[in-house]
mmCIF file of C-alpha atoms in Angstrom:
data_model
loop_
_atom_site.group_PDB
_atom_site.id
_atom_site.type_symbol
_atom_site.label_atom_id
_atom_site.label_comp_id
_atom_site.label_asym_id
_atom_site.label_seq_id
_atom_site.Cartn_x
_atom_site.Cartn_y
_atom_site.Cartn_z
ATOM 1 C CA MET A 14 -61.514 -36.527 51.326
ATOM 2 C CA ASN A 15 -62.472 -40.037 51.852
ATOM 3 C CA SER A 16 -61.207 -41.648 48.707
ATOM 4 C CA GLY A 17 -62.597 -44.971 49.481
ATOM 5 C CA ALA A 18 -66.185 -43.427 48.946
ATOM 6 C CA ILE A 19 -65.231 -42.079 45.465
ATOM 7 C CA ARG A 20 -66.538 -43.949 42.396
ATOM 8 C CA SER A 21 -66.861 -41.061 39.969
ATOM 9 C CA ILE A 22 -64.414 -38.219 39.203
ATOM 10 C CA VAL A 23 -64.467 -35.144 37.108
ATOM 11 C CA ILE A 24 -61.297 -33.160 36.653
ATOM 12 C CA LEU A 25 -61.043 -29.790 34.930
ATOM 13 C CA THR A 26 -57.745 -28.524 33.717
ATOM 14 C CA GLY A 27 -56.684 -25.089 32.663
ATOM 15 C CA ALA A 28 -53.771 -23.248 31.373
ATOM 16 C CA GLY A 29 -51.664 -23.651 34.617
ATOM 17 C CA ILE A 30 -51.260 -27.390 34.067
ATOM 18 C CA SER A 31 -49.630 -26.607 30.736
ATOM 19 C CA ALA A 32 -47.651 -23.633 31.787
ATOM 20 C CA GLU A 33 -45.090 -25.796 33.357
ATOM 21 C CA SER A 34 -44.443 -27.477 29.988
ATOM 22 C CA GLY A 35 -43.685 -23.952 28.586
ATOM 23 C CA LEU A 36 -46.953 -23.061 27.029
ATOM 24 C CA ALA A 37 -48.264 -19.511 27.670
ATOM 25 C CA THR A 38 -51.408 -19.157 29.834
ATOM 26 C CA PHE A 39 -54.377 -18.108 27.795
ATOM 27 C CA ARG A 40 -54.495 -14.425 29.240
ATOM 28 C CA GLY A 41 -51.247 -13.204 30.807
ATOM 29 C CA PRO A 42 -50.971 -10.608 33.561
ATOM 30 C CA ASP A 43 -50.726 -7.936 30.918
ATOM 31 C CA GLY A 44 -54.066 -9.136 29.437
ATOM 32 C CA LEU A 45 -52.484 -10.485 26.293
ATOM 33 C CA TRP A 46 -52.229 -13.946 24.826
ATOM 34 C CA GLU A 47 -48.836 -14.446 23.075
ATOM 35 C CA GLY A 48 -48.554 -10.676 22.493
ATOM 36 C CA HIS A 49 -52.168 -10.215 21.146
ATOM 37 C CA ARG A 50 -55.414 -8.959 22.579
ATOM 38 C CA VAL A 51 -57.646 -11.916 22.956
ATOM 39 C CA GLU A 52 -60.417 -10.118 21.165
ATOM 40 C CA ASP A 53 -58.157 -9.857 18.048
ATOM 41 C CA VAL A 54 -57.375 -13.606 17.712
ATOM 42 C CA CYS A 55 -60.214 -15.434 19.569
ATOM 43 C CA THR A 56 -63.555 -14.049 18.374
ATOM 44 C CA PRO A 57 -65.595 -14.718 15.239
ATOM 45 C CA GLU A 58 -65.408 -11.005 14.496
ATOM 46 C CA ALA A 59 -61.618 -11.189 14.500
ATOM 47 C CA LEU A 60 -61.860 -14.151 12.102
ATOM 48 C CA ALA A 61 -63.959 -12.223 9.814
ATOM 49 C CA ARG A 62 -62.034 -9.115 9.958
ATOM 50 C CA ASP A 63 -58.546 -10.350 9.882
ATOM 51 C CA PRO A 64 -58.515 -14.083 8.738
ATOM 52 C CA LEU A 65 -54.712 -13.909 7.963
ATOM 53 C CA LEU A 66 -53.818 -12.804 11.407
ATOM 54 C CA VAL A 67 -56.037 -15.248 13.123
ATOM 55 C CA HIS A 68 -54.853 -18.245 10.853
ATOM 56 C CA ARG A 69 -51.211 -17.219 11.415
ATOM 57 C CA PHE A 70 -51.720 -17.016 15.205
ATOM 58 C CA TYR A 71 -53.010 -20.509 15.563
ATOM 59 C CA ASP A 72 -50.360 -21.780 13.076
ATOM 60 C CA GLU A 73 -47.745 -20.465 15.415
ATOM 61 C CA ARG A 74 -49.449 -22.046 18.512
ATOM 62 C CA ARG A 75 -49.782 -25.243 16.600
ATOM 63 C CA ALA A 76 -46.024 -25.263 15.558
ATOM 64 C CA LYS A 77 -45.069 -24.588 19.275
ATOM 65 C CA LEU A 78 -46.495 -27.992 20.354
ATOM 66 C CA ALA A 79 -43.598 -29.716 18.696
ATOM 67 C CA GLU A 80 -41.261 -27.802 21.139
ATOM 68 C CA VAL A 81 -43.044 -28.883 24.406
ATOM 69 C CA GLU A 82 -43.703 -32.062 26.177
ATOM 70 C CA PRO A 83 -46.150 -33.383 28.803
ATOM 71 C CA ASN A 84 -45.174 -32.817 32.343
ATOM 72 C CA ALA A 85 -45.616 -34.716 35.434
ATOM 73 C CA ALA A 86 -49.115 -33.510 36.029
ATOM 74 C CA HIS A 87 -50.118 -34.668 32.601
ATOM 75 C CA ASP A 88 -48.450 -38.056 33.358
ATOM 76 C CA ALA A 89 -50.178 -38.247 36.595
ATOM 77 C CA LEU A 90 -53.768 -37.874 35.156
ATOM 78 C CA ALA A 91 -52.954 -40.256 32.413
ATOM 79 C CA ALA A 92 -51.995 -42.743 35.063
ATOM 80 C CA LEU A 93 -55.266 -42.049 36.851
ATOM 81 C CA ASP A 94 -57.063 -42.560 33.603
ATOM 82 C CA ALA A 95 -55.348 -45.984 33.068
ATOM 83 C CA GLY A 96 -55.694 -47.007 36.893
ATOM 84 C CA TRP A 97 -59.132 -45.806 37.834
ATOM 85 C CA ALA A 98 -61.792 -48.419 37.653
ATOM 86 C CA GLY A 99 -64.738 -46.079 38.337
ATOM 87 C CA ASP A 100 -66.005 -43.345 36.115
ATOM 88 C CA LEU A 101 -63.659 -40.458 35.146
ATOM 89 C CA LEU A 102 -63.846 -37.556 32.855
ATOM 90 C CA ILE A 103 -61.059 -35.026 32.340
ATOM 91 C CA VAL A 104 -62.376 -31.838 30.863
ATOM 92 C CA THR A 105 -59.723 -29.536 29.584
ATOM 93 C CA GLN A 106 -60.020 -25.876 28.684
ATOM 94 C CA ASN A 107 -56.660 -26.206 26.868
ATOM 95 C CA VAL A 108 -56.248 -26.424 23.315
ATOM 96 C CA ASP A 109 -52.917 -28.214 23.255
ATOM 97 C CA ASP A 110 -52.457 -32.052 23.028
ATOM 98 C CA LEU A 111 -50.493 -32.478 26.062
ATOM 99 C CA HIS A 112 -53.043 -34.723 27.700
ATOM 100 C CA GLU A 113 -53.299 -37.037 24.746
ATOM 101 C CA ARG A 114 -49.515 -37.417 24.485
ATOM 102 C CA ALA A 115 -49.233 -38.413 27.995
ATOM 103 C CA GLY A 116 -51.823 -41.109 27.401
ATOM 104 C CA ALA A 117 -55.254 -39.676 28.640
ATOM 105 C CA ARG A 118 -58.126 -41.068 26.851
ATOM 106 C CA ARG A 119 -61.198 -40.130 28.920
ATOM 107 C CA LEU A 120 -60.787 -36.627 27.799
ATOM 108 C CA VAL A 121 -63.103 -33.726 26.449
ATOM 109 C CA HIS A 122 -61.494 -30.466 24.900
ATOM 110 C CA MET A 123 -64.290 -28.141 25.782
ATOM 111 C CA HIS A 124 -62.694 -25.219 23.930
ATOM 112 C CA GLY A 125 -61.507 -27.128 20.822
ATOM 113 C CA ALA A 126 -58.059 -28.335 19.835
ATOM 114 C CA LEU A 127 -55.124 -26.847 17.943
ATOM 115 C CA LYS A 128 -54.705 -30.184 15.914
ATOM 116 C CA SER A 129 -57.981 -30.027 14.540
ATOM 117 C CA ALA A 130 -59.678 -28.076 11.688
ATOM 118 C CA LEU A 131 -63.218 -27.014 11.493
ATOM 119 C CA CYS A 132 -65.449 -26.509 8.339
ATOM 120 C CA ALA A 133 -67.403 -23.303 8.894
ATOM 121 C CA ALA A 134 -69.728 -24.439 6.104
ATOM 122 C CA CYS A 135 -70.701 -28.042 7.242
ATOM 123 C CA GLY A 136 -69.344 -28.330 10.777
ATOM 124 C CA ARG A 137 -67.079 -31.220 10.145
ATOM 125 C CA ALA A 138 -64.064 -31.458 12.336
ATOM 126 C CA ALA A 139 -61.007 -33.360 11.300
ATOM 127 C CA PRO A 140 -57.453 -33.801 12.578
ATOM 128 C CA TRP A 141 -54.946 -31.280 11.179
ATOM 129 C CA SER A 142 -51.295 -30.774 11.732
ATOM 130 C CA GLY A 143 -49.142 -27.982 10.172
ATOM 131 C CA ALA A 144 -50.130 -24.612 8.879
ATOM 132 C CA LEU A 145 -53.849 -24.212 8.002
ATOM 133 C CA PRO A 146 -54.074 -21.669 5.215
ATOM 134 C CA ARG A 147 -57.028 -19.500 4.643
ATOM 135 C CA GLY A 148 -59.362 -21.141 2.013
ATOM 136 C CA ALA A 149 -58.316 -24.557 2.797
ATOM 137 C CA ALA A 150 -60.981 -27.086 1.454
ATOM 138 C CA CYS A 151 -62.965 -29.335 3.761
ATOM 139 C CA ALA A 152 -62.631 -32.975 2.849
ATOM 140 C CA GLY A 153 -66.289 -33.641 3.670
ATOM 141 C CA CYS A 154 -68.279 -30.916 1.790
ATOM 142 C CA GLY A 155 -65.388 -29.392 -0.386
ATOM 143 C CA ALA A 156 -66.182 -25.831 0.818
ATOM 144 C CA PRO A 157 -62.949 -23.733 1.103
ATOM 145 C CA ARG A 158 -63.828 -22.625 4.645
ATOM 146 C CA LEU A 159 -61.604 -24.489 7.019
ATOM 147 C CA ARG A 160 -60.933 -22.533 10.126
ATOM 148 C CA PRO A 161 -59.111 -23.352 13.566
ATOM 149 C CA ASP A 162 -61.186 -25.666 15.597
ATOM 150 C CA ILE A 163 -61.154 -23.255 18.590
ATOM 151 C CA VAL A 164 -64.096 -22.296 20.445
ATOM 152 C CA PHE A 165 -64.107 -18.479 20.177
ATOM 153 C CA PHE A 166 -65.720 -16.050 22.622
ATOM 154 C CA GLY A 167 -69.404 -16.044 21.846
ATOM 155 C CA GLU A 168 -69.390 -19.637 20.647
ATOM 156 C CA MET A 169 -70.799 -22.616 22.687
ATOM 157 C CA PRO A 170 -68.117 -24.924 24.183
ATOM 158 C CA TYR A 171 -68.224 -28.480 23.038
ATOM 159 C CA GLN A 172 -70.012 -31.465 24.740
ATOM 160 C CA MET A 173 -71.650 -29.394 27.450
ATOM 161 C CA ASP A 174 -74.437 -31.940 28.086
ATOM 162 C CA HIS A 175 -71.934 -34.689 28.469
ATOM 163 C CA ILE A 176 -69.920 -32.496 30.970
ATOM 164 C CA TYR A 177 -72.785 -31.601 33.075
ATOM 165 C CA ASP A 178 -74.078 -35.071 33.116
ATOM 166 C CA ALA A 179 -70.596 -36.252 34.408
ATOM 167 C CA ILE A 180 -70.355 -33.387 37.000
ATOM 168 C CA GLU A 181 -73.927 -34.170 38.462
ATOM 169 C CA GLU A 182 -72.873 -37.843 39.040
ATOM 170 C CA ALA A 183 -69.514 -37.179 40.363
ATOM 171 C CA ASP A 184 -68.366 -37.876 43.857
ATOM 172 C CA LEU A 185 -65.159 -35.797 43.383
ATOM 173 C CA PHE A 186 -64.645 -32.761 41.312
ATOM 174 C CA VAL A 187 -61.159 -31.270 40.963
ATOM 175 C CA SER A 188 -59.934 -28.103 39.300
ATOM 176 C CA ILE A 189 -56.376 -27.841 38.247
ATOM 177 C CA GLY A 190 -54.726 -24.766 37.090
ATOM 178 C CA THR A 191 -57.695 -22.630 36.403
ATOM 179 C CA SER A 192 -58.275 -18.872 36.935
ATOM 180 C CA GLY A 193 -62.071 -19.494 37.955
ATOM 181 C CA ALA A 194 -62.936 -16.625 36.020
ATOM 182 C CA VAL A 195 -63.965 -18.045 32.532
ATOM 183 C CA TYR A 196 -67.497 -19.299 32.237
ATOM 184 C CA PRO A 197 -68.991 -21.776 31.890
ATOM 185 C CA ALA A 198 -66.184 -23.561 33.313
ATOM 186 C CA ALA A 199 -65.909 -21.185 36.241
ATOM 187 C CA GLY A 200 -69.398 -22.454 37.398
ATOM 188 C CA PHE A 201 -68.578 -26.213 37.407
ATOM 189 C CA VAL A 202 -67.555 -26.150 41.029
ATOM 190 C CA GLN A 203 -70.929 -24.835 42.005
ATOM 191 C CA THR A 204 -72.742 -27.571 39.975
ATOM 192 C CA ALA A 205 -70.672 -30.198 41.499
ATOM 193 C CA ARG A 206 -71.321 -28.822 45.045
ATOM 194 C CA ASP A 207 -75.094 -28.767 44.436
ATOM 195 C CA ALA A 208 -74.881 -32.299 43.258
ATOM 196 C CA GLY A 209 -73.075 -33.476 46.574
ATOM 197 C CA ALA A 210 -69.543 -33.926 45.167
ATOM 198 C CA TRP A 211 -66.393 -33.099 47.296
ATOM 199 C CA THR A 212 -64.463 -30.340 45.618
ATOM 200 C CA ILE A 213 -60.805 -29.736 45.462
ATOM 201 C CA GLU A 214 -58.841 -26.927 43.743
ATOM 202 C CA LEU A 215 -55.176 -27.317 42.877
ATOM 203 C CA ASN A 216 -53.482 -24.078 41.887
ATOM 204 C CA LEU A 217 -50.396 -21.777 42.167
ATOM 205 C CA GLU A 218 -52.743 -19.293 43.993
ATOM 206 C CA PRO A 219 -56.184 -19.018 44.906
ATOM 207 C CA SER A 220 -58.462 -18.587 41.977
ATOM 208 C CA ALA A 221 -61.615 -16.287 41.620
ATOM 209 C CA GLY A 222 -63.746 -19.221 42.853
ATOM 210 C CA SER A 223 -61.598 -20.772 45.783
ATOM 211 C CA ALA A 224 -64.076 -19.960 48.433
ATOM 212 C CA LEU A 225 -66.413 -22.522 46.773
ATOM 213 C CA PHE A 226 -64.096 -25.468 47.070
ATOM 214 C CA ASP A 227 -63.982 -27.763 50.019
ATOM 215 C CA GLU A 228 -60.103 -28.021 49.770
ATOM 216 C CA SER A 229 -57.596 -25.584 48.274
ATOM 217 C CA ARG A 230 -54.179 -26.844 47.768
ATOM 218 C CA MET A 231 -51.607 -24.264 46.628
ATOM 219 C CA GLY A 232 -48.442 -25.189 44.600
ATOM 220 C CA PRO A 233 -47.174 -26.227 41.246
ATOM 221 C CA ALA A 234 -49.263 -28.856 39.276
ATOM 222 C CA THR A 235 -46.250 -31.008 38.772
ATOM 223 C CA ARG A 236 -46.274 -31.560 42.496
ATOM 224 C CA LEU A 237 -49.811 -31.535 43.582
ATOM 225 C CA VAL A 238 -51.366 -33.573 40.753
ATOM 226 C CA PRO A 239 -49.069 -36.583 41.294
ATOM 227 C CA ASP A 240 -49.757 -36.310 45.037
ATOM 228 C CA LEU A 241 -53.493 -36.405 44.459
ATOM 229 C CA VAL A 242 -53.421 -39.239 42.026
ATOM 230 C CA ARG A 243 -51.316 -41.254 44.560
ATOM 231 C CA GLU A 244 -54.118 -40.588 47.235
ATOM 232 C CA LEU A 245 -56.759 -41.812 44.786
ATOM 233 C CA LEU A 246 -55.126 -44.787 43.483
ATOM 234 C CA GLN A 247 -53.605 -46.129 46.864
#
């Protein structure tokens, strides 16, 4: 990697970066997320079938955020955000707020955010903390249809045009702590390669898409991410 030739960077982060802060990965080795089948808590059908379970599940995830802190990897990306004079976009698949709490600002939550509520009637999203009871009213349209602002399976991730535009202009694409199995994010590396970017994977172990990267660096995010940021900012 020739860091001197890099002007534009896109960084994709996944559950692996927050796991070192104590948050469970989205789908664990047993196929469950915090003891639940993903299909029971992360689909529109699940919300329609058992809204109390879905709301309670995300209330518990939201409450968990108070027990964890950003780690060295989040801090390093925030330092890159503050110190990088070129273009930068951090795209996270995570719904936690650890990037923001570390200080990152050039950030997109493509799968939604725990600390946000979405009106199923008018589409308005607004900050939310604490429990989100079923039937809570939207401050915009008044409809009692607030739901967790989470992109469920079968729904379109947020800001995809913005993300693809940034990837197609990027000189460097970095994937951190992702499985490489969830689309459309799993396809970002191919888009970056096609556009001529240098591609780097930082992960505990090779992902499903490791062969597509120019470089794969294996190890904990709390070590690998600060090392990469130092390379870029030196």
